[in-house]
C-alpha cells in the first residue's frame, strides 16, 4: 500500500520529469487535446486546457470507481489535478 507522499512524489515525477521533455509541457499538450476535442464536438462546446485536465481526472475517477483501480490511477489523478490547478492559477 502506497503512502500519500509516495503517490504525490510519483505524480511529481510524472508531471515535472521526463514526460515534459519527451512530450512538451502539460499545458501545451492539453491545449492540443482541447483543440482536437473541440473539432470532434463540432462547436457544441468550447473546451480549454483546464477542461482537459478536469476531464482526464474524471477518466481516472471512473477507473477508480470501476472497482479495479490500480495505484497509477491515483498517481495520474494527482498529476492531472496539479496540472489543472497550475493552469487555473496562471489564467
Coordinates of C-alpha atoms in Angstrom, one line a residue:
X1 CA 0.0 0.0 0.0
X2 CA 1.5 3.3 -1.1
X3 CA 1.7 6.2 1.3
X4 CA 0.3 9.6 0.2
X5 CA 3.8 11.0 0.0
X6 CA 4.8 8.2 -2.4
X7 CA 1.8 8.9 -4.6
X8 CA 2.4 12.6 -4.7
X9 CA 6.1 12.0 -5.4
X10 CA 5.3 9.7 -8.2
X11 CA 2.8 12.3 -9.6
X12 CA 5.5 14.9 -9.4
X13 CA 8.0 12.7 -11.3
X14 CA 5.3 12.3 -14.0
X15 CA 4.4 15.9 -14.5
X16 CA 7.8 17.5 -13.8
X17 CA 10.1 14.9 -15.1
X18 CA 10.9 13.2 -18.4
X19 CA 7.4 13.3 -19.8
X20 CA 7.7 17.0 -20.2
X21 CA 11.0 16.6 -22.0
X22 CA 9.5 13.9 -24.2
X23 CA 6.1 15.3 -24.9
X24 CA 6.3 19.0 -24.1
X25 CA 4.5 20.9 -21.3
X26 CA 1.2 19.6 -20.0
X27 CA -0.3 23.0 -20.9
X28 CA 0.7 22.7 -24.5
X29 CA -0.4 19.1 -24.6
X30 CA -3.8 19.9 -23.0
X31 CA -4.3 22.8 -25.4
X32 CA -3.7 20.5 -28.4
X33 CA -6.1 17.9 -26.9
X34 CA -8.7 20.7 -26.4
X35 CA -8.4 21.7 -30.0
X36 CA -8.9 18.1 -31.2
X37 CA -11.8 17.6 -28.9
X38 CA -13.4 20.9 -29.9
X39 CA -13.1 19.9 -33.6
X40 CA -14.6 16.5 -32.8
X41 CA -17.5 18.1 -30.9
X42 CA -18.2 20.4 -33.9
X43 CA -18.6 23.6 -31.9
X44 CA -21.2 22.2 -29.4
X45 CA -19.0 23.4 -26.6
X46 CA -15.6 25.0 -26.3
X47 CA -13.0 23.3 -24.1
X48 CA -9.7 24.6 -22.9
X49 CA -6.6 23.2 -21.3
X50 CA -8.2 23.4 -17.8
X51 CA -11.2 21.4 -19.0
X52 CA -8.9 18.7 -20.5
X53 CA -7.1 18.4 -17.1
X54 CA -10.5 18.0 -15.3
X55 CA -11.9 15.5 -17.8
X56 CA -8.7 13.4 -17.7
X57 CA -9.1 13.4 -13.9
X58 CA -12.7 12.3 -14.3
X59 CA -11.4 9.4 -16.5
X60 CA -9.2 8.3 -13.7
X61 CA -12.0 8.7 -11.2
X62 CA -14.2 6.4 -13.5
X63 CA -11.4 3.8 -13.5
X64 CA -11.2 4.0 -9.7
X65 CA -15.0 3.7 -9.4
X66 CA -14.9 0.5 -11.5
X67 CA -13.5 -1.3 -8.5
X68 CA -10.4 -2.3 -10.5
X69 CA -8.3 0.7 -9.7
X70 CA -4.5 0.5 -9.8
X71 CA -2.1 2.7 -7.9
X72 CA -1.2 4.5 -11.1
X73 CA -4.8 5.7 -11.4
X74 CA -4.3 7.7 -8.1
X75 CA -0.9 8.9 -9.3
X76 CA -2.3 10.1 -12.6
X77 CA -5.3 11.7 -10.8
X78 CA -2.9 13.7 -8.6
X79 CA -0.9 14.7 -11.6
X80 CA -3.9 15.9 -13.6
X81 CA -5.1 17.9 -10.5
X82 CA -1.7 19.5 -10.2
X83 CA -1.6 20.5 -13.8
X84 CA -5.2 21.8 -13.8
X85 CA -4.5 23.8 -10.7
X86 CA -1.5 25.4 -12.2
X87 CA -3.4 26.2 -15.4
X88 CA -6.2 27.7 -13.4
X89 CA -3.9 29.9 -11.3
X90 CA -1.9 31.1 -14.3
X91 CA -5.0 32.1 -16.3

